[in-house]
mmCIF file of C-alpha atoms in Angstrom:
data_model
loop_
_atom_site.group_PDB
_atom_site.id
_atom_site.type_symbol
_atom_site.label_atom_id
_atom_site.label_comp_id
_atom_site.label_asym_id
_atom_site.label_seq_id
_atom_site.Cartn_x
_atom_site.Cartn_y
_atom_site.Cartn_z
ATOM 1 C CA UNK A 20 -115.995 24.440 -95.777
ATOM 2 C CA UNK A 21 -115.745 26.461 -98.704
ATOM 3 C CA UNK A 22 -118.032 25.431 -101.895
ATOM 4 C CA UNK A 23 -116.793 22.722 -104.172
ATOM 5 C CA UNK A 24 -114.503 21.507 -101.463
ATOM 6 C CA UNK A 25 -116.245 18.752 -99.772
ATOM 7 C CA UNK A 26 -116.101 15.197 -101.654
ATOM 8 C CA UNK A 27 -118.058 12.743 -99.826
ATOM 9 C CA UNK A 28 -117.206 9.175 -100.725
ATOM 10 C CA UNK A 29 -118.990 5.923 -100.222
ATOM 11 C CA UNK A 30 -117.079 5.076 -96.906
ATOM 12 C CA UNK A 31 -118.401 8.481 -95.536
ATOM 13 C CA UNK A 32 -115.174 10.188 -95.434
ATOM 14 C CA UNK A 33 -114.328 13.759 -96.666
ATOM 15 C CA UNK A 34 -111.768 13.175 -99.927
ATOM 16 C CA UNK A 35 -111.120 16.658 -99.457
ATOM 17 C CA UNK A 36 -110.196 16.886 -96.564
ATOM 18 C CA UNK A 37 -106.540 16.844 -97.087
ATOM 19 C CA UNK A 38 -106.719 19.251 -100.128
ATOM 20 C CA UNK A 39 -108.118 21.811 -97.725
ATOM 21 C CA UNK A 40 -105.376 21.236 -95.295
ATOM 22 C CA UNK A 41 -102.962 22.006 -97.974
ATOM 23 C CA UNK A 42 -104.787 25.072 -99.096
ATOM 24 C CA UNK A 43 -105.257 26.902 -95.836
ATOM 25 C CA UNK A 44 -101.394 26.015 -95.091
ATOM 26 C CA UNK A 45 -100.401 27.415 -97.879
ATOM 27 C CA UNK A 46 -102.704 30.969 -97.446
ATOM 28 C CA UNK A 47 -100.403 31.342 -93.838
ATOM 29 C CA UNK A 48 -97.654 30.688 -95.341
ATOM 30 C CA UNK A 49 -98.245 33.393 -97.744
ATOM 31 C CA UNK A 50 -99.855 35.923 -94.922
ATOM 32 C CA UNK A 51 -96.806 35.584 -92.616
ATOM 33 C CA UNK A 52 -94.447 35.971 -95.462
ATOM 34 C CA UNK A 53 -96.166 39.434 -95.869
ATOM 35 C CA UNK A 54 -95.489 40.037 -92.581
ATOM 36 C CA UNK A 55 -91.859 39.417 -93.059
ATOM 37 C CA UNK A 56 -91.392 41.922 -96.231
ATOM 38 C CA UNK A 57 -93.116 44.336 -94.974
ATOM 39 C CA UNK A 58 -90.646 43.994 -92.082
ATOM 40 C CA UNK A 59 -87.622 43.667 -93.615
ATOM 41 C CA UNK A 60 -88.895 46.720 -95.786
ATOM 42 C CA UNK A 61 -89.367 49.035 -93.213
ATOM 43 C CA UNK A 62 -85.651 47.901 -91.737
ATOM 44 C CA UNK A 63 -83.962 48.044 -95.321
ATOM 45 C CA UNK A 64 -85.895 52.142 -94.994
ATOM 46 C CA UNK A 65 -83.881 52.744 -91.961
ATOM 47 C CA UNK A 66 -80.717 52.822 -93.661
ATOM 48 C CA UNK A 67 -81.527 54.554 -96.423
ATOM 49 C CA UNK A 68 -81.595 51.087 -98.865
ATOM 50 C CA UNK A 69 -84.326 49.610 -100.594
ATOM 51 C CA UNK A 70 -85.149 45.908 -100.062
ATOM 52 C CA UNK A 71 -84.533 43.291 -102.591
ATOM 53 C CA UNK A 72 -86.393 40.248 -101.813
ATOM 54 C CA UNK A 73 -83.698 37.626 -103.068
ATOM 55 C CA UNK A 74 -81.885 38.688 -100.387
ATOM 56 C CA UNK A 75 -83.907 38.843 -97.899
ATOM 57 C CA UNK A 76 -82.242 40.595 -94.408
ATOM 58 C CA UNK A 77 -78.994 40.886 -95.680
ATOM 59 C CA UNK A 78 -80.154 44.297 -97.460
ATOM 60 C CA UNK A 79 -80.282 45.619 -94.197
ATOM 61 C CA UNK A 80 -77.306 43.887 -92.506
ATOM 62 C CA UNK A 81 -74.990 44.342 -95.335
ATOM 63 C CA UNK A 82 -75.926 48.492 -94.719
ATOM 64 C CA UNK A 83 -75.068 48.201 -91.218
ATOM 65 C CA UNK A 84 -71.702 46.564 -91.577
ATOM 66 C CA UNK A 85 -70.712 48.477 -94.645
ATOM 67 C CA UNK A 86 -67.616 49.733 -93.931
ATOM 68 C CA UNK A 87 -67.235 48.121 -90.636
ATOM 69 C CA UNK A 88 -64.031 46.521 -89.323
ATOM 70 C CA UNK A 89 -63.517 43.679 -87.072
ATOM 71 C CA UNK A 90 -62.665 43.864 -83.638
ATOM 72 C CA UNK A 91 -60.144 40.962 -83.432
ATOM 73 C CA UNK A 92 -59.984 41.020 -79.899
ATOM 74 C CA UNK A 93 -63.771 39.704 -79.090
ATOM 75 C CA UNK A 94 -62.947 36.515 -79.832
ATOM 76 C CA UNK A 95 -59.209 36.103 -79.991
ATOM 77 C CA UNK A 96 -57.716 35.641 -76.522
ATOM 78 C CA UNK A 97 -54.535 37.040 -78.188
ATOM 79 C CA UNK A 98 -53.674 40.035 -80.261
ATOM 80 C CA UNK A 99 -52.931 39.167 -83.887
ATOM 81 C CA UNK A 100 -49.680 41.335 -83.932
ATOM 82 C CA UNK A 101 -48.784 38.778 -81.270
ATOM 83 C CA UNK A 102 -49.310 35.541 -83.636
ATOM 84 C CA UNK A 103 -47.479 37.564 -86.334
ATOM 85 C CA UNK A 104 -44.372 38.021 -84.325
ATOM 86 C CA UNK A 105 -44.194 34.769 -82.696
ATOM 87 C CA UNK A 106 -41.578 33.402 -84.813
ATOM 88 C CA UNK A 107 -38.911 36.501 -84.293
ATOM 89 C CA UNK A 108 -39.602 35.721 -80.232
ATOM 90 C CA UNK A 109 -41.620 35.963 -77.200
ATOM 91 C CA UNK A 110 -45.583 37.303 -77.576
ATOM 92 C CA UNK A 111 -46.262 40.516 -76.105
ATOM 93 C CA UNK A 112 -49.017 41.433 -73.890
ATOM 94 C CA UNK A 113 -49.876 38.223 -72.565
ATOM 95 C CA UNK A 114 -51.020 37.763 -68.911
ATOM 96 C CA UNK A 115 -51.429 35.917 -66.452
ATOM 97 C CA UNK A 116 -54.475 33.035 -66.630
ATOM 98 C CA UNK A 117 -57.408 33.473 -64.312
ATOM 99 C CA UNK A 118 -60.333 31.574 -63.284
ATOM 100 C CA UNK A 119 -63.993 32.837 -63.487
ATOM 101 C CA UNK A 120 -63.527 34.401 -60.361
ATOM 102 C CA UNK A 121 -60.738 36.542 -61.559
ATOM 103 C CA UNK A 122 -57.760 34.210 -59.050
ATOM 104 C CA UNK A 123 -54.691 33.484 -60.699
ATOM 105 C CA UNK A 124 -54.710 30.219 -62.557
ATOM 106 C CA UNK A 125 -51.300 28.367 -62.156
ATOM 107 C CA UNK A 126 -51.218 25.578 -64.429
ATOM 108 C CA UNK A 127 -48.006 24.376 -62.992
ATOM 109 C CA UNK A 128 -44.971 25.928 -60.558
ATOM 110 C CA UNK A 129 -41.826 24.620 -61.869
ATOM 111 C CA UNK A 130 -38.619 24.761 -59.836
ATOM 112 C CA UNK A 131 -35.542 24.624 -60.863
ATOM 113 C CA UNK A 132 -31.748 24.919 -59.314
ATOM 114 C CA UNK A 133 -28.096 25.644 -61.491
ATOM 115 C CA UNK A 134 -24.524 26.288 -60.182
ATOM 116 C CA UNK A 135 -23.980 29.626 -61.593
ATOM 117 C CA UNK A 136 -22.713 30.171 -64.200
ATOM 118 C CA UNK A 137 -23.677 26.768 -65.594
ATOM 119 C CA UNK A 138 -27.564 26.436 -66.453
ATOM 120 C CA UNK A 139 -30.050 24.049 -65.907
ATOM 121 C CA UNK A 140 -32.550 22.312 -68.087
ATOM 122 C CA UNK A 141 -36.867 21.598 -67.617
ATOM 123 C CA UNK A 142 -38.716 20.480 -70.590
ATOM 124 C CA UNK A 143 -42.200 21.450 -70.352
ATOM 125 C CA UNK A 144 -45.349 19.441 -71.665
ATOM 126 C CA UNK A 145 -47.894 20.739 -73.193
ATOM 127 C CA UNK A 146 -51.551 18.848 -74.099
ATOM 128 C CA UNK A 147 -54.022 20.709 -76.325
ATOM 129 C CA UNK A 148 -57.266 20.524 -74.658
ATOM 130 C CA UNK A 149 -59.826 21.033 -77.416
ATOM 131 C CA UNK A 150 -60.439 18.716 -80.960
ATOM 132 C CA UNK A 151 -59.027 20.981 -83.233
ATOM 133 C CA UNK A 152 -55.075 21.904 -84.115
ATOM 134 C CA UNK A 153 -54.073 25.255 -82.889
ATOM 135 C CA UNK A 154 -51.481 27.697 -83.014
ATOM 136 C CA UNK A 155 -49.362 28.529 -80.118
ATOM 137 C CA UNK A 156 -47.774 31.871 -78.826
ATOM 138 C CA UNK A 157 -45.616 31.708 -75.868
ATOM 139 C CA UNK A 158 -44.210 34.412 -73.711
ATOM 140 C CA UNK A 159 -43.726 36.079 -70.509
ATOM 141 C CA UNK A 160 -46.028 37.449 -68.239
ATOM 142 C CA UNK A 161 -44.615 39.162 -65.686
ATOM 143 C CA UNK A 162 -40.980 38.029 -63.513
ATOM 144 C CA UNK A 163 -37.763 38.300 -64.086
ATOM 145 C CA UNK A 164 -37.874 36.756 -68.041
ATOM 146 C CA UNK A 165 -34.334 37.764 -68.546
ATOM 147 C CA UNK A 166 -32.422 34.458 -66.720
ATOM 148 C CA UNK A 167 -35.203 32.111 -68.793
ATOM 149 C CA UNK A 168 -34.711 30.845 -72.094
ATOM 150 C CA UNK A 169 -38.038 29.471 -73.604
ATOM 151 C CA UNK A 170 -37.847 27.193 -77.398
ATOM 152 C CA UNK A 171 -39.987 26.981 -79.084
ATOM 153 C CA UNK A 172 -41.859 30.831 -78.581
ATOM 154 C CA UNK A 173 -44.881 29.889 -81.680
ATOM 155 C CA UNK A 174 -45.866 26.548 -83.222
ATOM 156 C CA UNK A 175 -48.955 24.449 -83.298
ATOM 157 C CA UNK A 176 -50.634 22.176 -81.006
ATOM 158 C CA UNK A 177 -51.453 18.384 -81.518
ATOM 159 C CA UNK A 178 -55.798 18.142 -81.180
ATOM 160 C CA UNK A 179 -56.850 16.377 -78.011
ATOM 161 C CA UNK A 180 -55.013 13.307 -77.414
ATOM 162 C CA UNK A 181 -52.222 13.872 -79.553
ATOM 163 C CA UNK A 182 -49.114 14.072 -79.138
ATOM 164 C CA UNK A 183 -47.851 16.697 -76.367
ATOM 165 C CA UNK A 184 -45.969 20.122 -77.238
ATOM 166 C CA UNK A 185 -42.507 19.888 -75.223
ATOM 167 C CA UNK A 186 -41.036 23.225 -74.569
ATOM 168 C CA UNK A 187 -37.246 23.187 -73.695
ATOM 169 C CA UNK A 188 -36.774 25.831 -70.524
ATOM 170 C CA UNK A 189 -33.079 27.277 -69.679
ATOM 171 C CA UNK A 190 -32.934 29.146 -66.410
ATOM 172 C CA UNK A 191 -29.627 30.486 -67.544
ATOM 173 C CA UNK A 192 -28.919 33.514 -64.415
ATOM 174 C CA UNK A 193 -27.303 36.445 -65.364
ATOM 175 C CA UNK A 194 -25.666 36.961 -62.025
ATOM 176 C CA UNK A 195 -24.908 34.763 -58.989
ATOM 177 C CA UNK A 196 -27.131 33.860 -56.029
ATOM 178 C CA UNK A 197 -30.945 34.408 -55.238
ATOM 179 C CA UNK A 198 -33.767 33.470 -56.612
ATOM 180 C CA UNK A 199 -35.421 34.458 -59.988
ATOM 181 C CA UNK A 200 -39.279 34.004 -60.347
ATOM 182 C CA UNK A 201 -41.096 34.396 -63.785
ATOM 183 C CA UNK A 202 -44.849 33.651 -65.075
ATOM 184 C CA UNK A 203 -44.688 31.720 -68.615
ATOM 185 C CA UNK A 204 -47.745 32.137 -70.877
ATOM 186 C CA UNK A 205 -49.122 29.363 -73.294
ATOM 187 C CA UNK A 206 -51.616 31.009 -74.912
ATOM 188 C CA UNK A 207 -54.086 29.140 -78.228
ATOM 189 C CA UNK A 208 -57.782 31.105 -79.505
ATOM 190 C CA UNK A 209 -58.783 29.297 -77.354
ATOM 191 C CA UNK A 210 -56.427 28.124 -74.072
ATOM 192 C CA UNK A 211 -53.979 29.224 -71.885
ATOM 193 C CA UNK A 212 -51.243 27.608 -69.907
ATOM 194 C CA UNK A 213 -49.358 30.067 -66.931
ATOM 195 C CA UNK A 214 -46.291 28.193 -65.980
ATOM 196 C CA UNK A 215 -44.705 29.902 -62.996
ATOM 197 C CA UNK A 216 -41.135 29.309 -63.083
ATOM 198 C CA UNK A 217 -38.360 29.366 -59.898
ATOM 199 C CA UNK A 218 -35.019 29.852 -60.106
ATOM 200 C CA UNK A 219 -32.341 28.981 -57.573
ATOM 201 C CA UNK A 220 -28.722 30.107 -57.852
ATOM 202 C CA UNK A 221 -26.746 27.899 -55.632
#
């Protein structure tokens, strides 16, 4: 112990004890906080900045992103032109949901029958599956899109356990007999519903 801090009392016990504690606490504190500056110095040096203390790594961080834009797509399953033009129609680009192995992920297969010309009518139900409210595109994957009718395309979901989105489906052929086969996309940031859709002409 250093001199002048060691205080013996009557009990036997070092008063001190604590105060030194305290002291050689306080000494790391101050040698690893070296350490850092002289870290964040050299890193502030690669970019050609000098390093302000007060704020600490964003000297160097805010060099690196100067001037950097946003890739949208790493986290938002769809593109952002998509959400814009939701409310003029269908979403572009969407595909077709997938598991982790890469398989096609059919929420549902949804069949439905009309006398031609008259249509026929499905009402689809749709249950957000994470706490928060999101917004909804909707559009076609891949099929024949042109005998399917989808309202709404865009809107926002209910959080888990509310009420379900109900999308109103016309299979509404454009010619008599066969059958038409489509792949609807419900697609959140985070979700994404494929509905595949038969039509029979009768």
């Amino acid at each position: 112990a250093e001199s002048g801090m060691v205080e013996i009392d009557e009990y036997g016990e070092d008063k001190l004890q604590a105060r030194r504690q305290q002291l050689e606490n306080w000494r790391n504190q101050r040698e690893l906080k070296a350490q850092q500056q002289e870290t964040l110095t050299d890193l502030a040096g690669f970019t050609g900045t000098e390093y302000d203390p007060r704020a600490g790594a964003a000297t160097y961080m805010n060099a690196l992103n100067a001037g950097a834009k946003e890739d949208e797509s790493k986290w938002n399953v769809y593109k952002g032109e998509a959400k814009a033009n939701a409310a003029d129609g269908y979403a572009e680009g969407l595909t077709i949901g997938t598991d982790y192995a890469g398989n096609p992920e059919i929420t549902d297969t949804i069949e439905m029958t009309c006398q031609f010309p008259k249509p026929s009518f499905y009402e689809i139900k749709v249950e957000n599956d994470v706490i928060s409210f999101e917004d909804f595109v909707v559009g076609f994957a891949a099929g024949d899109a042109g005998d399917f009718q989808i309202t709404p395309t865009a809107g926002e979901l209910n959080r888990r356990g509310g009420e379900p989105q109900i999308l109103s489906v016309v299979f509404k052929p454009n010619a008599p007999g066969g059958t038409r086969d489509a792949w609807l996309v419900v697609q959140t940031e985070e979700s994404k519903w494929t509905y595949h859709l038969t039509g029979t002409v009768m």
